[in-house]
PDB file of C-alpha atoms and ligand atoms in Angstrom:
ATOM      1  CA  MET B   1      -2.781  16.947 -11.306  1.00 39.00           C
ATOM      2  CA  ALA B   2      -1.318  16.677 -14.842  1.00 44.00           C
ATOM      3  CA  ALA B   3      -3.799  17.045 -17.702  1.00 44.00           C
ATOM      4  CA  GLY B   4      -5.182  13.691 -18.707  1.00 40.00           C
ATOM      5  CA  SER B   5      -3.923  11.923 -15.605  1.00 39.00           C
ATOM      6  CA  VAL B   6      -6.286   9.379 -14.219  1.00 40.00           C
ATOM      7  CA  VAL B   7      -7.667  10.134 -10.791  1.00 46.00           C
ATOM      8  CA  SER B   8      -7.540   6.816  -8.987  1.00 57.00           C
ATOM      9  CA  ALA B   9     -10.431   5.574  -6.918  1.00 69.00           C
ATOM     10  CA  ILE B  10      -8.293   5.968  -3.835  1.00 79.00           C
ATOM     11  CA  ALA B  11      -7.703   9.663  -4.601  1.00 80.00           C
ATOM     12  CA  GLY B  12     -10.954  10.546  -2.885  1.00 90.00           C
ATOM     13  CA  ARG B  13     -11.074  13.973  -1.257  1.00 95.00           C
ATOM     14  CA  ALA B  14      -8.189  15.649   0.570  1.00 96.00           C
ATOM     15  CA  ILE B  15      -8.744  17.786   3.648  1.00 97.00           C
ATOM     16  CA  ILE B  16      -5.563  19.656   4.475  1.00 97.00           C
ATOM     17  CA  ALA B  17      -4.904  21.137   7.904  1.00 98.00           C
ATOM     18  CA  PRO B  18      -1.955  23.381   8.828  1.00 98.00           C
ATOM     19  CA  ASP B  19      -0.697  20.997  11.523  1.00 98.00           C
ATOM     20  CA  PRO B  20      -1.364  17.588  13.123  1.00 98.00           C
ATOM     21  CA  ALA B  21      -3.346  19.015  16.036  1.00 98.00           C
ATOM     22  CA  SER B  22      -5.865  20.803  13.825  1.00 98.00           C
ATOM     23  CA  LEU B  23      -5.954  17.742  11.571  1.00 98.00           C
ATOM     24  CA  ALA B  24      -7.022  15.600  14.508  1.00 98.00           C
ATOM     25  CA  HIS B  25      -9.852  18.038  15.247  1.00 98.00           C
ATOM     26  CA  LEU B  26     -11.080  17.916  11.636  1.00 98.00           C
ATOM     27  CA  ALA B  27     -11.012  14.120  11.654  1.00 98.00           C
ATOM     28  CA  ALA B  28     -12.754  13.909  15.037  1.00 98.00           C
ATOM     29  CA  GLY B  29     -15.508  16.257  13.869  1.00 98.00           C
ATOM     30  CA  TRP B  30     -15.985  14.298  10.637  1.00 98.00           C
ATOM     31  CA  LEU B  31     -16.193  11.005  12.512  1.00 98.00           C
ATOM     32  CA  ALA B  32     -18.577  12.311  15.166  1.00 98.00           C
ATOM     33  CA  THR B  33     -20.827  13.674  12.420  1.00 97.00           C
ATOM     34  CA  ARG B  34     -20.860  10.335  10.614  1.00 97.00           C
ATOM     35  CA  ILE B  35     -21.733   8.478  13.809  1.00 98.00           C
ATOM     36  CA  ASP B  36     -24.500  11.010  14.552  1.00 96.00           C
ATOM     37  CA  ALA B  37     -25.930  10.463  11.080  1.00 96.00           C
ATOM     38  CA  THR B  38     -26.460   6.728  11.574  1.00 95.00           C
ATOM     39  CA  GLN B  39     -28.857   4.617  13.561  1.00 94.00           C
ATOM     40  CA  GLY B  40     -27.963   1.381  15.296  1.00 96.00           C
ATOM     41  CA  PRO B  41     -24.505  -0.213  15.536  1.00 97.00           C
ATOM     42  CA  PHE B  42     -21.603   1.784  14.077  1.00 98.00           C
ATOM     43  CA  ARG B  43     -18.643  -0.425  13.173  1.00 98.00           C
ATOM     44  CA  LEU B  44     -15.429   1.580  13.336  1.00 98.00           C
ATOM     45  CA  VAL B  45     -11.993   0.206  12.427  1.00 99.00           C
ATOM     46  CA  LEU B  46      -9.114   1.852  14.259  1.00 99.00           C
ATOM     47  CA  SER B  47      -5.708   2.225  12.675  1.00 98.00           C
ATOM     48  CA  GLY B  48      -2.452   1.744  14.499  1.00 98.00           C
ATOM     49  CA  GLY B  49       0.870   3.535  14.596  1.00 96.00           C
ATOM     50  CA  SER B  50       1.403   6.944  16.136  1.00 97.00           C
ATOM     51  CA  THR B  51      -0.529   9.339  13.900  1.00 98.00           C
ATOM     52  CA  PRO B  52      -3.993   8.541  15.253  1.00 98.00           C
ATOM     53  CA  ARG B  53      -3.001   9.096  18.904  1.00 98.00           C
ATOM     54  CA  ALA B  54      -4.107  12.731  18.766  1.00 98.00           C
ATOM     55  CA  LEU B  55      -7.427  11.797  17.166  1.00 98.00           C
ATOM     56  CA  TYR B  56      -8.140   9.067  19.714  1.00 98.00           C
ATOM     57  CA  ALA B  57      -7.244  11.442  22.560  1.00 98.00           C
ATOM     58  CA  LEU B  58      -9.789  13.969  21.241  1.00 98.00           C
ATOM     59  CA  LEU B  59     -12.462  11.274  20.844  1.00 98.00           C
ATOM     60  CA  GLY B  60     -11.853  10.361  24.467  1.00 98.00           C
ATOM     61  CA  SER B  61     -12.017  13.929  25.725  1.00 98.00           C
ATOM     62  CA  GLU B  62     -13.424  16.914  23.830  1.00 98.00           C
ATOM     63  CA  TYR B  63     -15.630  14.772  21.557  1.00 98.00           C
ATOM     64  CA  ARG B  64     -16.470  12.059  24.091  1.00 98.00           C
ATOM     65  CA  ALA B  65     -19.919  13.376  25.025  1.00 97.00           C
ATOM     66  CA  ARG B  66     -20.829  13.942  21.363  1.00 97.00           C
ATOM     67  CA  ILE B  67     -20.683  10.256  20.551  1.00 98.00           C
ATOM     68  CA  ASP B  68     -23.091   7.534  21.690  1.00 97.00           C
ATOM     69  CA  TRP B  69     -20.387   4.967  22.473  1.00 98.00           C
ATOM     70  CA  SER B  70     -23.001   2.321  23.293  1.00 98.00           C
ATOM     71  CA  ARG B  71     -23.668   2.118  19.531  1.00 98.00           C
ATOM     72  CA  VAL B  72     -20.011   1.994  18.483  1.00 98.00           C
ATOM     73  CA  GLU B  73     -18.234  -1.297  17.841  1.00 98.00           C
ATOM     74  CA  LEU B  74     -14.448  -1.072  17.605  1.00 98.00           C
ATOM     75  CA  PHE B  75     -12.196  -3.182  15.416  1.00 99.00           C
ATOM     76  CA  TRP B  76      -8.556  -2.896  14.367  1.00 99.00           C
ATOM     77  CA  GLY B  77      -7.163  -2.728  10.846  1.00 98.00           C
ATOM     78  CA  ASP B  78      -3.977  -4.417  11.919  1.00 98.00           C
ATOM     79  CA  GLU B  79      -1.977  -5.371  14.972  1.00 98.00           C
ATOM     80  CA  ARG B  80       1.552  -6.134  15.912  1.00 98.00           C
ATOM     81  CA  PHE B  81       1.815  -9.701  17.182  1.00 98.00           C
ATOM     82  CA  VAL B  82       2.886  -8.673  20.684  1.00 98.00           C
ATOM     83  CA  PRO B  83       1.092  -8.783  24.060  1.00 98.00           C
ATOM     84  CA  TYR B  84      -1.485  -6.020  24.583  1.00 98.00           C
ATOM     85  CA  SER B  85       0.805  -4.723  27.342  1.00 98.00           C
ATOM     86  CA  ASP B  86       3.641  -4.198  24.871  1.00 98.00           C
ATOM     87  CA  PRO B  87       4.457  -0.544  24.044  1.00 98.00           C
ATOM     88  CA  ASP B  88       4.184  -1.460  20.335  1.00 98.00           C
ATOM     89  CA  SER B  89       0.649  -2.827  20.672  1.00 98.00           C
ATOM     90  CA  ASN B  90      -1.961  -0.927  18.671  1.00 98.00           C
ATOM     91  CA  PHE B  91      -4.570  -2.074  21.161  1.00 98.00           C
ATOM     92  CA  ARG B  92      -2.510  -0.653  24.030  1.00 98.00           C
ATOM     93  CA  MET B  93      -2.265   2.701  22.256  1.00 98.00           C
ATOM     94  CA  ALA B  94      -6.052   2.801  21.792  1.00 98.00           C
ATOM     95  CA  GLN B  95      -6.567   1.651  25.386  1.00 98.00           C
ATOM     96  CA  GLU B  96      -4.385   4.470  26.725  1.00 98.00           C
ATOM     97  CA  THR B  97      -5.808   7.247  24.556  1.00 98.00           C
ATOM     98  CA  LEU B  98      -9.452   6.264  24.069  1.00 98.00           C
ATOM     99  CA  LEU B  99     -10.812   3.072  25.616  1.00 98.00           C
ATOM    100  CA  SER B 100      -9.828   4.079  29.140  1.00 98.00           C
ATOM    101  CA  LYS B 101     -11.698   7.379  28.698  1.00 98.00           C
ATOM    102  CA  ILE B 102     -15.039   6.301  27.264  1.00 98.00           C
ATOM    103  CA  ASP B 103     -17.978   4.280  28.514  1.00 97.00           C
ATOM    104  CA  ILE B 104     -18.112   1.615  25.805  1.00 98.00           C
ATOM    105  CA  PRO B 105     -19.469  -1.880  26.469  1.00 98.00           C
ATOM    106  CA  SER B 106     -16.554  -4.327  26.554  1.00 98.00           C
ATOM    107  CA  ALA B 107     -18.548  -6.589  24.226  1.00 98.00           C
ATOM    108  CA  ASN B 108     -18.253  -3.833  21.604  1.00 98.00           C
ATOM    109  CA  VAL B 109     -14.454  -3.834  21.620  1.00 98.00           C
ATOM    110  CA  HIS B 110     -12.864  -6.397  19.307  1.00 98.00           C
ATOM    111  CA  PRO B 111      -9.067  -6.384  19.561  1.00 98.00           C
ATOM    112  CA  ILE B 112      -7.110  -8.631  17.223  1.00 98.00           C
ATOM    113  CA  PRO B 113      -5.842 -11.696  19.141  1.00 98.00           C
ATOM    114  CA  THR B 114      -2.061 -11.770  19.634  1.00 98.00           C
ATOM    115  CA  ASN B 115      -1.624 -15.066  21.450  1.00 97.00           C
ATOM    116  CA  GLY B 116      -0.789 -18.494  20.031  1.00 98.00           C
ATOM    117  CA  GLU B 117       0.263 -18.629  16.379  1.00 98.00           C
ATOM    118  CA  PRO B 118      -0.183 -15.616  14.044  1.00 98.00           C
ATOM    119  CA  ALA B 119      -2.054 -17.619  11.414  1.00 98.00           C
ATOM    120  CA  ASP B 120      -4.465 -18.963  14.026  1.00 98.00           C
ATOM    121  CA  ALA B 121      -4.997 -15.480  15.439  1.00 98.00           C
ATOM    122  CA  ALA B 122      -5.788 -14.154  11.973  1.00 98.00           C
ATOM    123  CA  HIS B 123      -8.247 -17.005  11.435  1.00 98.00           C
ATOM    124  CA  CYS B 124      -9.949 -16.313  14.759  1.00 98.00           C
ATOM    125  CA  TYR B 125     -10.415 -12.656  13.862  1.00 98.00           C
ATOM    126  CA  GLU B 126     -11.766 -13.607  10.474  1.00 98.00           C
ATOM    127  CA  ILE B 127     -14.317 -15.936  12.085  1.00 98.00           C
ATOM    128  CA  LEU B 128     -15.381 -13.080  14.363  1.00 98.00           C
ATOM    129  CA  LEU B 129     -15.855 -10.750  11.388  1.00 98.00           C
ATOM    130  CA  ARG B 130     -17.754 -13.355   9.371  1.00 98.00           C
ATOM    131  CA  ASN B 131     -20.068 -14.058  12.318  1.00 98.00           C
ATOM    132  CA  ILE B 132     -20.733 -10.353  12.801  1.00 98.00           C
ATOM    133  CA  TYR B 133     -21.289  -9.839   9.079  1.00 98.00           C
ATOM    134  CA  GLY B 134     -23.552 -12.889   8.830  1.00 98.00           C
ATOM    135  CA  SER B 135     -22.389 -14.044   5.443  1.00 96.00           C
ATOM    136  CA  GLU B 136     -19.366 -15.720   3.881  1.00 95.00           C
ATOM    137  CA  LYS B 137     -19.272 -13.268   0.980  1.00 97.00           C
ATOM    138  CA  PHE B 138     -19.192  -9.490   0.946  1.00 97.00           C
ATOM    139  CA  ASN B 139     -22.195  -7.702  -0.513  1.00 97.00           C
ATOM    140  CA  PRO B 140     -21.084  -4.294  -1.829  1.00 94.00           C
ATOM    141  CA  ALA B 141     -24.481  -2.904  -0.914  1.00 95.00           C
ATOM    142  CA  ARG B 142     -23.944  -3.929   2.724  1.00 97.00           C
ATOM    143  CA  PRO B 143     -20.439  -2.937   3.865  1.00 97.00           C
ATOM    144  CA  LEU B 144     -19.052  -4.719   6.926  1.00 98.00           C
ATOM    145  CA  PHE B 145     -17.641  -1.506   8.392  1.00 98.00           C
ATOM    146  CA  ASP B 146     -19.150   1.963   8.632  1.00 98.00           C
ATOM    147  CA  VAL B 147     -15.779   3.705   8.785  1.00 98.00           C
ATOM    148  CA  ILE B 148     -12.235   2.434   8.496  1.00 98.00           C
ATOM    149  CA  LEU B 149      -9.356   4.610   9.679  1.00 98.00           C
ATOM    150  CA  LEU B 150      -6.013   3.966   8.031  1.00 98.00           C
ATOM    151  CA  GLY B 151      -2.489   5.348   8.181  1.00 98.00           C
ATOM    152  CA  LEU B 152       0.219   5.405   5.555  1.00 98.00           C
ATOM    153  CA  GLY B 153       3.864   4.494   5.747  1.00 98.00           C
ATOM    154  CA  SER B 154       6.535   6.353   3.787  1.00 98.00           C
ATOM    155  CA  ASP B 155       6.964   3.112   1.811  1.00 98.00           C
ATOM    156  CA  GLY B 156       3.309   3.259   0.803  1.00 98.00           C
ATOM    157  CA  HIS B 157       2.006   0.534   3.113  1.00 98.00           C
ATOM    158  CA  THR B 158      -1.265   0.819   4.934  1.00 98.00           C
ATOM    159  CA  ALA B 159      -2.516  -1.375   7.765  1.00 98.00           C
ATOM    160  CA  SER B 160       0.050  -4.161   7.480  1.00 98.00           C
ATOM    161  CA  LEU B 161      -0.243  -4.498   3.737  1.00 98.00           C
ATOM    162  CA  LEU B 162       3.502  -4.295   3.340  1.00 98.00           C
ATOM    163  CA  PRO B 163       5.352  -3.947   0.012  1.00 97.00           C
ATOM    164  CA  GLY B 164       6.407  -7.250  -1.520  1.00 96.00           C
ATOM    165  CA  GLU B 165       4.463  -9.388   0.931  1.00 97.00           C
ATOM    166  CA  PRO B 166       2.149 -12.227  -0.240  1.00 97.00           C
ATOM    167  CA  VAL B 167      -0.741 -10.610   1.637  1.00 98.00           C
ATOM    168  CA  LEU B 168      -0.968  -8.100  -1.233  1.00 98.00           C
ATOM    169  CA  GLU B 169      -2.231 -10.944  -3.434  1.00 98.00           C
ATOM    170  CA  GLU B 170      -4.660 -12.300  -0.820  1.00 98.00           C
ATOM    171  CA  HIS B 171      -8.195 -11.818  -2.095  1.00 97.00           C
ATOM    172  CA  GLU B 172     -10.079 -14.619  -0.355  1.00 98.00           C
ATOM    173  CA  LYS B 173      -9.177 -14.280   3.313  1.00 98.00           C
ATOM    174  CA  TRP B 174     -10.513 -11.291   5.256  1.00 98.00           C
ATOM    175  CA  VAL B 175      -7.656 -11.347   7.773  1.00 98.00           C
ATOM    176  CA  ALA B 176      -4.091 -12.550   7.254  1.00 98.00           C
ATOM    177  CA  SER B 177      -0.828 -12.907   9.125  1.00 98.00           C
ATOM    178  CA  VAL B 178       2.234 -11.144   7.737  1.00 98.00           C
ATOM    179  CA  MET B 179       5.373 -12.955   8.833  1.00 97.00           C
ATOM    180  CA  HIS B 180       8.071 -10.812   7.224  1.00 95.00           C
ATOM    181  CA  GLY B 181       8.836  -7.162   6.694  1.00 93.00           C
ATOM    182  CA  ARG B 182       8.760  -6.004  10.294  1.00 94.00           C
ATOM    183  CA  THR B 183      10.535  -6.973  13.505  1.00 95.00           C
ATOM    184  CA  GLU B 184       7.418  -8.833  14.687  1.00 97.00           C
ATOM    185  CA  PRO B 185       4.680 -10.669  12.815  1.00 98.00           C
ATOM    186  CA  ARG B 186       1.598  -8.613  11.967  1.00 98.00           C
ATOM    187  CA  ILE B 187      -2.096  -9.453  11.652  1.00 98.00           C
ATOM    188  CA  THR B 188      -3.925  -7.359   9.065  1.00 98.00           C
ATOM    189  CA  LEU B 189      -7.218  -6.902   7.304  1.00 98.00           C
ATOM    190  CA  THR B 190      -6.824  -7.792   3.645  1.00 98.00           C
ATOM    191  CA  TYR B 191      -7.865  -5.731   0.646  1.00 98.00           C
ATOM    192  CA  PRO B 192     -11.340  -7.333   0.402  1.00 98.00           C
ATOM    193  CA  ALA B 193     -12.092  -6.664   4.071  1.00 98.00           C
ATOM    194  CA  ILE B 194     -10.822  -3.095   3.907  1.00 98.00           C
ATOM    195  CA  ALA B 195     -12.928  -2.522   0.799  1.00 97.00           C
ATOM    196  CA  SER B 196     -16.070  -3.530   2.670  1.00 98.00           C
ATOM    197  CA  SER B 197     -16.270  -0.101   4.283  1.00 97.00           C
ATOM    198  CA  ALA B 198     -18.954   2.524   3.788  1.00 97.00           C
ATOM    199  CA  ALA B 199     -16.306   5.197   4.280  1.00 97.00           C
ATOM    200  CA  MET B 200     -12.528   5.392   4.623  1.00 98.00           C
ATOM    201  CA  ALA B 201     -10.379   8.055   6.234  1.00 98.00           C
ATOM    202  CA  LEU B 202      -6.610   8.058   5.869  1.00 98.00           C
ATOM    203  CA  LEU B 203      -4.788  10.203   8.398  1.00 98.00           C
ATOM    204  CA  VAL B 204      -1.284  11.162   7.311  1.00 98.00           C
ATOM    205  CA  THR B 205       1.119  13.739   8.718  1.00 98.00           C
ATOM    206  CA  GLY B 206       4.719  14.650   8.098  1.00 98.00           C
ATOM    207  CA  SER B 207       6.828  15.546   5.085  1.00 98.00           C
ATOM    208  CA  ASP B 208       8.346  12.059   5.057  1.00 98.00           C
ATOM    209  CA  LYS B 209       4.966  10.757   3.874  1.00 98.00           C
ATOM    210  CA  ALA B 210       4.414  13.427   1.184  1.00 98.00           C
ATOM    211  CA  GLN B 211       5.746  11.428  -1.757  1.00 98.00           C
ATOM    212  CA  ALA B 212       3.816   8.323  -0.721  1.00 98.00           C
ATOM    213  CA  VAL B 213       0.645  10.418  -0.408  1.00 98.00           C
ATOM    214  CA  ARG B 214       1.095  11.839  -3.898  1.00 97.00           C
ATOM    215  CA  LYS B 215       1.911   8.498  -5.491  1.00 97.00           C
ATOM    216  CA  ALA B 216      -0.852   6.587  -3.722  1.00 97.00           C
ATOM    217  CA  ARG B 217      -3.503   9.170  -4.573  1.00 96.00           C
ATOM    218  CA  ALA B 218      -2.271   9.190  -8.189  1.00 95.00           C
ATOM    219  CA  GLY B 219      -2.868   5.425  -8.363  1.00 95.00           C
ATOM    220  CA  ASP B 220       0.738   4.220  -8.416  1.00 96.00           C
ATOM    221  CA  ILE B 221      -0.002   0.593  -7.612  1.00 96.00           C
ATOM    222  CA  SER B 222       3.602  -0.098  -6.698  1.00 97.00           C
ATOM    223  CA  LEU B 223       2.405   1.313  -3.362  1.00 98.00           C
ATOM    224  CA  PRO B 224       0.088  -1.056  -1.464  1.00 98.00           C
ATOM    225  CA  ALA B 225      -2.033   1.901  -0.325  1.00 97.00           C
ATOM    226  CA  ALA B 226      -2.857   2.780  -3.933  1.00 97.00           C
ATOM    227  CA  ARG B 227      -4.789  -0.470  -4.247  1.00 96.00           C
ATOM    228  CA  ILE B 228      -7.176  -0.002  -1.357  1.00 96.00           C
ATOM    229  CA  ARG B 229     -10.805   0.731  -2.112  1.00 95.00           C
ATOM    230  CA  ALA B 230     -13.919   1.594  -0.153  1.00 96.00           C
ATOM    231  CA  GLN B 231     -17.590   1.225  -1.044  1.00 95.00           C
ATOM    232  CA  GLY B 232     -18.144   4.893  -0.408  1.00 94.00           C
ATOM    233  CA  GLU B 233     -16.430   8.100   0.648  1.00 95.00           C
ATOM    234  CA  VAL B 234     -12.619   8.218   0.771  1.00 96.00           C
ATOM    235  CA  ILE B 235     -11.079  11.132   2.635  1.00 97.00           C
ATOM    236  CA  TRP B 236      -7.405  11.911   3.107  1.00 98.00           C
ATOM    237  CA  PHE B 237      -6.842  13.951   6.257  1.00 98.00           C
ATOM    238  CA  LEU B 238      -3.446  15.536   5.581  1.00 98.00           C
ATOM    239  CA  ASP B 239      -1.373  18.158   7.299  1.00 98.00           C
ATOM    240  CA  SER B 240       0.414  20.699   5.121  1.00 98.00           C
ATOM    241  CA  ALA B 241       3.655  18.717   5.397  1.00 98.00           C
ATOM    242  CA  SER B 242       2.236  15.426   4.136  1.00 98.00           C
ATOM    243  CA  ALA B 243       0.388  17.301   1.372  1.00 97.00           C
ATOM    244  CA  SER B 244       3.525  19.110   0.261  1.00 94.00           C
ATOM    245  CA  ASP B 245       4.695  16.938  -2.637  1.00 92.00           C
ATOM    246  CA  SER B 246       3.223  18.387  -5.798  1.00 78.00           C
ATOM    247  CA  SER B 247       5.963  16.996  -8.120  1.00 78.00           C
ATOM    248  CA  GLU B 248       4.741  15.000 -11.129  1.00 62.00           C
TER     249      GLU B 248
HETATM  250  C1  6PG I   1       0.761   0.072  12.267  1.00 97.90           C
HETATM  251  C2  6PG I   1      -0.204   0.731  11.361  1.00 97.90           C
HETATM  252  C3  6PG I   1       0.476   1.239  10.144  1.00 97.90           C
HETATM  253  C4  6PG I   1       0.573   2.730  10.351  1.00 97.90           C
HETATM  254  C5  6PG I   1       1.550   3.356   9.409  1.00 97.90           C
HETATM  255  C6  6PG I   1       1.786   4.808   9.801  1.00 97.90           C
HETATM  256  O1  6PG I   1       0.395  -0.892  12.938  1.00 97.90           O
HETATM  257  O2  6PG I   1       1.899   0.593  12.336  1.00 97.90           O
HETATM  258  O3  6PG I   1      -1.334   0.175  11.157  1.00 97.90           O
HETATM  259  O4  6PG I   1      -0.161   0.959   8.937  1.00 97.90           O
HETATM  260  O5  6PG I   1      -0.723   3.298  10.160  1.00 97.90           O
HETATM  261  O6  6PG I   1       2.770   2.643   9.511  1.00 97.90           O
HETATM  262  O7  6PG I   1       2.335   4.800  11.097  1.00 97.90           O
HETATM  263  P1  6PG I   1       2.616   6.164  11.881  1.00 97.90           P
HETATM  264  O8  6PG I   1       1.274   6.786  12.127  1.00 97.90           O
HETATM  265  O9  6PG I   1       3.286   5.741  13.154  1.00 97.90           O
HETATM  266  O10 6PG I   1       3.484   7.006  10.985  1.00 97.90           O
END
């Protein structure tokens, strides 16, 4: 980090593993420890894409017995607006790797709706979150989520906070539809909802993400991911490839 450079709030702490498999183990251990350290309901937001597959597979196998799944409530940070049976569905990926392996009450699993109109689906999810939270406004001292898991795109997006999209300027809604920028509409948590997290873990692998990792952690707000915040701990789980850009 250059002398005098500002460490952005999103810089947090980086944990670097030699490869994606060992990264998934580090993330699984961190998450299991955080769940162990709490009492009562643990609200966990799952990220989509491909990177978290290995983590979810570990949570559903090697780490399954370590976690009291009856206390865990699952949410999604974003979703592709496709049927849950679609290969691109984030819910389907979690179903295959984790949900089908653990004994979690179905009432604890809150997939983002992907039927009807995207805007209506986003509104429905927001109503769910507001009802669970019990207030119309976020209280920083009482985060909605215990942990949010996020990924990062090489263009610096996270969840479906895509570059150039109006959702980046959405600070009232908790959930929004994103109608452009991808082949299908997306439903995503907004910055305020993401920020209402006691802890945040970004899992990023691959050299193609290295520049985005560096820029986001340095606070380059041209990247949507650089603008995310959490109420508490921010950890970047990186493999050596995604941590490899040290250029200034
Ligand atoms: C999604 C994700 C998205 C993802 C990044 C990284 O629905 O695609 O929420 O934000 O985390 O695009 O995706 P990969 O892990 O597939 O590289």
